[in-house]
Short mmCIF file of C-alpha atoms in Angstrom, two decimals:
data_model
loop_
_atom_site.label_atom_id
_atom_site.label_comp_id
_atom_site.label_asym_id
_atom_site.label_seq_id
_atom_site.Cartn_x
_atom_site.Cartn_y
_atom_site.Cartn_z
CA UNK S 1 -59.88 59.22 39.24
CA UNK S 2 -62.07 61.34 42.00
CA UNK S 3 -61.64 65.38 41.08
CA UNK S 4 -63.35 66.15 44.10
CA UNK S 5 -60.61 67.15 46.29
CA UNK S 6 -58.54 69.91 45.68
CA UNK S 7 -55.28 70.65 47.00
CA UNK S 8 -54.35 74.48 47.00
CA UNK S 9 -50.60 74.78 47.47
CA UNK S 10 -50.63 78.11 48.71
CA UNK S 11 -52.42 80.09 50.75
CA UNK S 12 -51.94 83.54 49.44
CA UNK S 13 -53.60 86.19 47.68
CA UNK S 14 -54.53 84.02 44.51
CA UNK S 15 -55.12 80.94 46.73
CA UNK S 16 -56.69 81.75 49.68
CA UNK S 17 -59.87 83.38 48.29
CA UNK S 18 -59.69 79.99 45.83
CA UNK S 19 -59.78 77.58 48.87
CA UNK S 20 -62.72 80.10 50.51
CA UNK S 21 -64.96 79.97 47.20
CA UNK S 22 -64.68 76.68 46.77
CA UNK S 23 -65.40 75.74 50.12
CA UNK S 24 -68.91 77.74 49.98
CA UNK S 25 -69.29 75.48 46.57
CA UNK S 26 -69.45 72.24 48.36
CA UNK S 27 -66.03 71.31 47.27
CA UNK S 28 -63.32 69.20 48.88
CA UNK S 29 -60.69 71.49 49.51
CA UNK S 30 -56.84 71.30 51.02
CA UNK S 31 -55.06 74.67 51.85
CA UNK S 32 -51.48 73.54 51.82
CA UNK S 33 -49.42 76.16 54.17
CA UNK S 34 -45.91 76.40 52.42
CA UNK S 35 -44.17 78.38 54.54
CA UNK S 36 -41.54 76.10 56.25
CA UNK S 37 -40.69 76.25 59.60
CA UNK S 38 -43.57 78.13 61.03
CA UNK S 39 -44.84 75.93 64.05
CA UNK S 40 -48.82 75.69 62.73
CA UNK S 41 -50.87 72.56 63.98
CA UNK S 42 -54.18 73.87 63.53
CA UNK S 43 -55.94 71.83 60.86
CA UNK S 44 -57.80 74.72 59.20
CA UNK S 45 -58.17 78.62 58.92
CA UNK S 46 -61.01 80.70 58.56
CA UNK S 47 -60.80 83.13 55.17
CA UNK S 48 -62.69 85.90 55.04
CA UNK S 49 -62.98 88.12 51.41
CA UNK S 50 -64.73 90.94 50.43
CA UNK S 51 -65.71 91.57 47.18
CA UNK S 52 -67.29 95.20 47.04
CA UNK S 53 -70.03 95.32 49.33
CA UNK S 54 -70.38 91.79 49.32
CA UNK S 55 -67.81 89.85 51.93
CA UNK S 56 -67.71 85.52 52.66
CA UNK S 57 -65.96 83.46 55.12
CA UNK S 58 -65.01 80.14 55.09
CA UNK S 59 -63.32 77.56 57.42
CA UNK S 60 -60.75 75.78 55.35
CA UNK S 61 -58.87 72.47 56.23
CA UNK S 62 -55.23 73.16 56.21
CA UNK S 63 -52.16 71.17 55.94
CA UNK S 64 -48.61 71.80 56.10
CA UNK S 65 -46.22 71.27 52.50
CA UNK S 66 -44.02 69.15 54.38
CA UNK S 67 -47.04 66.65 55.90
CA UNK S 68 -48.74 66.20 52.22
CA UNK S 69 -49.35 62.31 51.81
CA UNK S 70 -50.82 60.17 49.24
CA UNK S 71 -51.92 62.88 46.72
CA UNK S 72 -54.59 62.04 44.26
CA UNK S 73 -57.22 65.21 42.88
CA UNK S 74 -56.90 68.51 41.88
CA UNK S 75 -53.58 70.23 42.56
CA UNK S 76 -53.59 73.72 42.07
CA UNK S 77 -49.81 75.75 42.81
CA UNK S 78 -50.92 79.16 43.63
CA UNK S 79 -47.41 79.94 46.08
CA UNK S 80 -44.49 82.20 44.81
CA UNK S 81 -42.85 81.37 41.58
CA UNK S 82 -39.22 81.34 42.73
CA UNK S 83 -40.15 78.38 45.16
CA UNK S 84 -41.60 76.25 42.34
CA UNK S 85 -37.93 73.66 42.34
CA UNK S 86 -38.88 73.30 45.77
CA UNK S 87 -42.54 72.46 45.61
CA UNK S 88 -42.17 70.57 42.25
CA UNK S 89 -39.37 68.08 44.05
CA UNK S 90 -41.60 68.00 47.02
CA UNK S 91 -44.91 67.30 45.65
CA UNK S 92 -42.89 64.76 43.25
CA UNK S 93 -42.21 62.45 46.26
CA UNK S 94 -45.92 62.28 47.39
CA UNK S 95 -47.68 62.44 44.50
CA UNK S 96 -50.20 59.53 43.26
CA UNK S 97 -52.62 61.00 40.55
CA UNK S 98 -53.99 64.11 39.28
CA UNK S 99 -53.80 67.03 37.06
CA UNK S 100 -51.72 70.14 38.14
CA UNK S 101 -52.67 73.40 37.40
CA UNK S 102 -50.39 76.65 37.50
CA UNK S 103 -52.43 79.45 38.90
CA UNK S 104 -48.95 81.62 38.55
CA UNK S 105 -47.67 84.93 36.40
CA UNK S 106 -44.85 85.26 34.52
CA UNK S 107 -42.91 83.28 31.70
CA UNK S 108 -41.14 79.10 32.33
CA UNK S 109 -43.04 79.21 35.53
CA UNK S 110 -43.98 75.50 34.59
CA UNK S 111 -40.09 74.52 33.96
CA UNK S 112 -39.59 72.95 37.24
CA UNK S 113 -42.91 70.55 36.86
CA UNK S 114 -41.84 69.57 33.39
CA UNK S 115 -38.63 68.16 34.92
CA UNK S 116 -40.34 66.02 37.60
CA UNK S 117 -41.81 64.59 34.75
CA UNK S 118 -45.86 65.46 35.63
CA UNK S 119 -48.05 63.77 33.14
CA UNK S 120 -50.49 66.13 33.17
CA UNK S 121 -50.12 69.64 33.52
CA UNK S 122 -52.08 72.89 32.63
CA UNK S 123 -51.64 76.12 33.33
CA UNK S 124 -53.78 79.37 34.25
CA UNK S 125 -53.42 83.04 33.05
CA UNK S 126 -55.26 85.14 35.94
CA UNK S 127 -57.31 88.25 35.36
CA UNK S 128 -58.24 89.26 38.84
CA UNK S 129 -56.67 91.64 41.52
CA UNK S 130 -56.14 90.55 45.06
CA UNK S 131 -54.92 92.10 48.15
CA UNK S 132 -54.45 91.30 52.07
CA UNK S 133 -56.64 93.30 54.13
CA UNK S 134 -55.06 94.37 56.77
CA UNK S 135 -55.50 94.85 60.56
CA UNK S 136 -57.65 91.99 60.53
CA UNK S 137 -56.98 88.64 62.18
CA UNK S 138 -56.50 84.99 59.82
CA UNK S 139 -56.29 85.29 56.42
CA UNK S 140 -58.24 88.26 54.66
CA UNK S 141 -58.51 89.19 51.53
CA UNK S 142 -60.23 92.02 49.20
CA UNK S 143 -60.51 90.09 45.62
CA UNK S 144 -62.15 91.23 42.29
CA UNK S 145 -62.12 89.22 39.46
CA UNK S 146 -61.59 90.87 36.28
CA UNK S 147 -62.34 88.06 33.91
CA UNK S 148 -62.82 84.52 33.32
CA UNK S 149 -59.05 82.87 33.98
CA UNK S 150 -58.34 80.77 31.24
CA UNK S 151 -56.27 77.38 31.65
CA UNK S 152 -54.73 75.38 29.25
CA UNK S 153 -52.49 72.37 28.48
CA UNK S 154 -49.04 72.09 28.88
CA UNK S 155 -48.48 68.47 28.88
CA UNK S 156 -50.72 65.39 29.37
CA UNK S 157 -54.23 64.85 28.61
CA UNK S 158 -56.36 67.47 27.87
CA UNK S 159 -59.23 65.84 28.89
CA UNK S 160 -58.36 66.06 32.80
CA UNK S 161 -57.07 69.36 32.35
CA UNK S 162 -60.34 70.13 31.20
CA UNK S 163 -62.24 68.68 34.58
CA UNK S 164 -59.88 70.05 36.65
CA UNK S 165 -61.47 73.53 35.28
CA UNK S 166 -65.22 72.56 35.90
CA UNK S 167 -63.78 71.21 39.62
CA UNK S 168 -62.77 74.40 39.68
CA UNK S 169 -65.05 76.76 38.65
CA UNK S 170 -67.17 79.01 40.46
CA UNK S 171 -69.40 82.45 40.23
CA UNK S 172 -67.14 84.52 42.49
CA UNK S 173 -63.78 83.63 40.66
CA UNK S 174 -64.79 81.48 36.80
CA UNK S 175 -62.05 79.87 34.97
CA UNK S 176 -62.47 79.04 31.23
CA UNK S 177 -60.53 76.33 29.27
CA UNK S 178 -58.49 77.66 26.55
CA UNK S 179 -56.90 75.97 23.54
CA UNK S 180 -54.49 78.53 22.09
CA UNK S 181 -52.35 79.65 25.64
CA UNK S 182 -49.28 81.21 24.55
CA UNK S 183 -50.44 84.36 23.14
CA UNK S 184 -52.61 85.10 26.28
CA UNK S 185 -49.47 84.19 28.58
CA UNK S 186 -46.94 86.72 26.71
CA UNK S 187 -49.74 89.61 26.86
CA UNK S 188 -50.67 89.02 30.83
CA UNK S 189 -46.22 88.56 31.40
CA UNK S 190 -45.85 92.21 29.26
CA UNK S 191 -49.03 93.44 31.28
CA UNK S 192 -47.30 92.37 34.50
CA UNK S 193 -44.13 93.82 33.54
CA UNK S 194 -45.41 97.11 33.16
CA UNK S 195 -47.26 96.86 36.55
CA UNK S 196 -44.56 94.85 38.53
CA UNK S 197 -41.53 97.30 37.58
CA UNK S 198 -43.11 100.93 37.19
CA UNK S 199 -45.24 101.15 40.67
CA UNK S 200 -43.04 99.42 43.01
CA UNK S 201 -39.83 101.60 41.74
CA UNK S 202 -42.71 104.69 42.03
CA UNK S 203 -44.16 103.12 45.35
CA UNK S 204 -47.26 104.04 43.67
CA UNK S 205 -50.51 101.66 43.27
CA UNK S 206 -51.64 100.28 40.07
CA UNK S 207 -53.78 103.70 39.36
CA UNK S 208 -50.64 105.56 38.06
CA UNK S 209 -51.73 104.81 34.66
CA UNK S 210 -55.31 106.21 34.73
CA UNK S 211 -54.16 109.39 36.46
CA UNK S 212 -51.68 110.82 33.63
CA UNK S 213 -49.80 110.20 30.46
CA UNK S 214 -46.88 111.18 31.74
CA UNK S 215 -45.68 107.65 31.53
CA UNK S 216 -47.00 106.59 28.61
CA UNK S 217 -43.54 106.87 26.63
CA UNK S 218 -42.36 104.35 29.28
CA UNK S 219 -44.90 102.15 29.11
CA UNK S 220 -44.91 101.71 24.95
CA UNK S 221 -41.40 101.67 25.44
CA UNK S 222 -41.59 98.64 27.84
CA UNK S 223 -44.03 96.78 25.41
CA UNK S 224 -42.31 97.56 21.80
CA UNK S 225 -39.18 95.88 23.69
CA UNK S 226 -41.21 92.82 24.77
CA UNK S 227 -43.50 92.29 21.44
CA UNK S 228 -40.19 91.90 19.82
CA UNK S 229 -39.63 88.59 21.52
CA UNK S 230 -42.68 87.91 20.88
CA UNK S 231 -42.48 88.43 17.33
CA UNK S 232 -39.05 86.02 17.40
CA UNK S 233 -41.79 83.48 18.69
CA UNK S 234 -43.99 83.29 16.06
CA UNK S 235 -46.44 84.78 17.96
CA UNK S 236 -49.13 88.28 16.96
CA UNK S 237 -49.85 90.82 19.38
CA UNK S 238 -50.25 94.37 19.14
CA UNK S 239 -48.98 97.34 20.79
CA UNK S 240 -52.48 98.95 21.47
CA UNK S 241 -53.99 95.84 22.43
CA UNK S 242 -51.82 95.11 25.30
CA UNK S 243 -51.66 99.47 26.29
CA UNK S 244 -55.40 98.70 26.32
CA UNK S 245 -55.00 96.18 28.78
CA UNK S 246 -53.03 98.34 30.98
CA UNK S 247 -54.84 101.41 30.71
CA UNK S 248 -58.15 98.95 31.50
CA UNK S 249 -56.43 97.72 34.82
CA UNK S 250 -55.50 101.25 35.89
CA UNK S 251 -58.24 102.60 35.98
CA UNK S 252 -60.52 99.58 37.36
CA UNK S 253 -58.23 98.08 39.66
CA UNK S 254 -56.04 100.56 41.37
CA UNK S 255 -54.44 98.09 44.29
CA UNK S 256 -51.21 98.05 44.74
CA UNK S 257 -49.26 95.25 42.74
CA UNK S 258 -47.64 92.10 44.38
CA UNK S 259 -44.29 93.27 43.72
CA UNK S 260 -44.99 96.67 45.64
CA UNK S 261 -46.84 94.41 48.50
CA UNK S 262 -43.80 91.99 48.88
CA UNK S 263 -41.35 95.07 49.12
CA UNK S 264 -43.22 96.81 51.45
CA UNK S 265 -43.37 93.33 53.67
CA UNK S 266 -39.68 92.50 53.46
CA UNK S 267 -40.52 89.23 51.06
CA UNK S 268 -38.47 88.25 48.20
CA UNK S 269 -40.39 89.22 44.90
CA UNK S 270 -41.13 87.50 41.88
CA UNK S 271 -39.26 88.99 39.70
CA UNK S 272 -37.27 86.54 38.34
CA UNK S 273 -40.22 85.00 36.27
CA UNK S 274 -41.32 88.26 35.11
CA UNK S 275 -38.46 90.92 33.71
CA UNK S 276 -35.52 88.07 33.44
CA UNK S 277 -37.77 85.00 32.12
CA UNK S 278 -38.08 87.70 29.08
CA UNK S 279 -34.28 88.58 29.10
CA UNK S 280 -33.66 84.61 29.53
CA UNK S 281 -35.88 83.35 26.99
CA UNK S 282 -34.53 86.80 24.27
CA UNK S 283 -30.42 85.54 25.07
CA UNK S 284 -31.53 81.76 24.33
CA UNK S 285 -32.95 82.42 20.46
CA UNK S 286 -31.15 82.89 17.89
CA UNK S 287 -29.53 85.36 16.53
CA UNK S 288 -29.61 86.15 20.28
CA UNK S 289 -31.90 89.53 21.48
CA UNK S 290 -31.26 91.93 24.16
CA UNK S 291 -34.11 93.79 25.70
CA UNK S 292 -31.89 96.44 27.93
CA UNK S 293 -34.90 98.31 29.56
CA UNK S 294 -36.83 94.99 30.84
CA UNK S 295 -33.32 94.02 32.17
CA UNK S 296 -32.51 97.41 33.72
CA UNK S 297 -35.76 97.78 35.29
CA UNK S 298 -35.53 94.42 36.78
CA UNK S 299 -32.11 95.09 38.06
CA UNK S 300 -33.52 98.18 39.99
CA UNK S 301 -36.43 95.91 40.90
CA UNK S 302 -33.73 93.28 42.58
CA UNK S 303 -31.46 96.35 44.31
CA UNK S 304 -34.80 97.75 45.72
CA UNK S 305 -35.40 94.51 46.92
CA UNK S 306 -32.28 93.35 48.79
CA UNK S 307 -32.60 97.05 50.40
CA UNK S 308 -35.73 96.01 52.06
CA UNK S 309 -34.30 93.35 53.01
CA UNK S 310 -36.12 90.47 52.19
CA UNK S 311 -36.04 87.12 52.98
CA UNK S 312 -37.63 83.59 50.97
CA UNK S 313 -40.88 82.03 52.09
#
């Protein structure tokens, strides 16, 4: 099977500076629009990001979700998490070969791929922070990667999962193959529960942390509720290790999170696969667990929300 092209179902904050690197790499690369509806025949977009003093841009061929045909390389599902029944059933219907990779956050965000049956599919935990610039024309974006993002296997063969990583790797945003998955997923979904339910209810940016303590009780609070899941899961991580992580972000990356960016745009969030994937996955163990601060804060997330009055993309 060819790995050169790559199909980027997304064109977002993760995506779109994906599509743009790769592009300046030489590779093949598909920026699949997946908003539907929006009257779009233009066959690519120009992406501009900056990175610090340093700034690219890159035409990109685009294509629209719904005019995908005959898919065979790389696929790479960067969108929104809640419209991943959508996209899997979609994708399902024109798929021929290839390895999928979920460049997503959050917990079960690979449930709906699972039940089209994909034979092989891996998944990514990002370290990076990305925002829209704004007052700029076509997609830009100001991107830092924190990290290597590390993909692993879900289901299939390991061995494409693998080249799908190397198709995808580049200087400006590296990905690293990792055997061992879960334990990095559960810390990065605790991480991004902090992030995703303190500053948006705040309306602060991701620098709240790195300014005070005064939210530190919160914030151990928050993790000591999630490790115990964790701990039902057979799984080690530490209190400090993940505060770490936190206190790391704060003060390196102080953006504003997603889930502060899609209030403040009227967009539905994703916090469905972030706070209630954790209450989900703590009422389906047994003896059942209840984690009553994720939950709450998730509730507030979801009123705050339909106040904005957002809408699905």
């Amino acid at each position: 099977m060819s790995m050169e092209r790559v199909y980027i179902l997304g064109g977002g904050a993760v995506g779109a500076p994906l599509a743009a690197f790769l592009t300046m790499s030489g590779r093949e690369v598909v920026l699949v629009r997946m908003r539907s509806g929006v009257a779009d025949s233009s066959q690519s977009t120009w992406v501009e990001v900056t990175m610090g003093d340093e700034s690219i841009r890159a035409k990109v061929p685009t294509v629209a979700f719904e005019d995908l045909r005959g898919v065979n390389g790389v696929i790479v599902v960067t969108c929104k998490t809640y419209a991943n029944e959508r996209v899997a059933e979609g994708l399902r219907r024109v798929y021929r070969a290839g390895p999928i990779v979920l460049a997503q956050n959050g917990l079960n965000v690979e449930r709906a791929f699972q039940d089209q049956g994909f034979p092989n599919l891996g998944r990514a935990v990002l370290y990076l922070t990305s925002q829209s610039s704004e007052d700029r024309a076509g997609l830009s974006y100001q991107f830092r990667s924190i990290a290597d993002s590390l993909v692993g296997t879900l289901c299939g063969d390991a061995r494409e999962i693998r080249e799908a990583v190397k198709t995808l790797q580049t200087d400006r945003f590296p990905f690293s193959y990792c055997d061992a998955l879960e334990g990095p997923v559960f810390k990065k979904a605790i991480v991004n529960v902090i992030f995703n339910s303190i500053c948006p209810l705040l309306d602060v940016d991701n620098g709240i942390f790195a300014r005070g303590r005064s939210l530190l009780p919160l914030v151990r609070s928050l993790i000591r509720e999630c490790l115990q899941l964790v701990g039902a899961k057979g799984l080690e991580l530490s209190e400090e290790e993940i505060l770490e992580s936190v206190e790391r972000i704060s003060q390196n990356s102080p953006q504003l999170i997603s889930t502060l960016q899609d209030l403040r745009a009227g967009r539905q969030t994703e916090i469905d696969s972030l706070n209630f994937a954790f209450v989900e996955m703590a009422e389906g163990i047994d003896p059942e667990m209840r984690l009553p601060l994720v939950h709450a804060l998730g509730d507030l997330i979801r009123a705050k929300s339909e106040l904005s009055g957002s809408s699905r993309i």
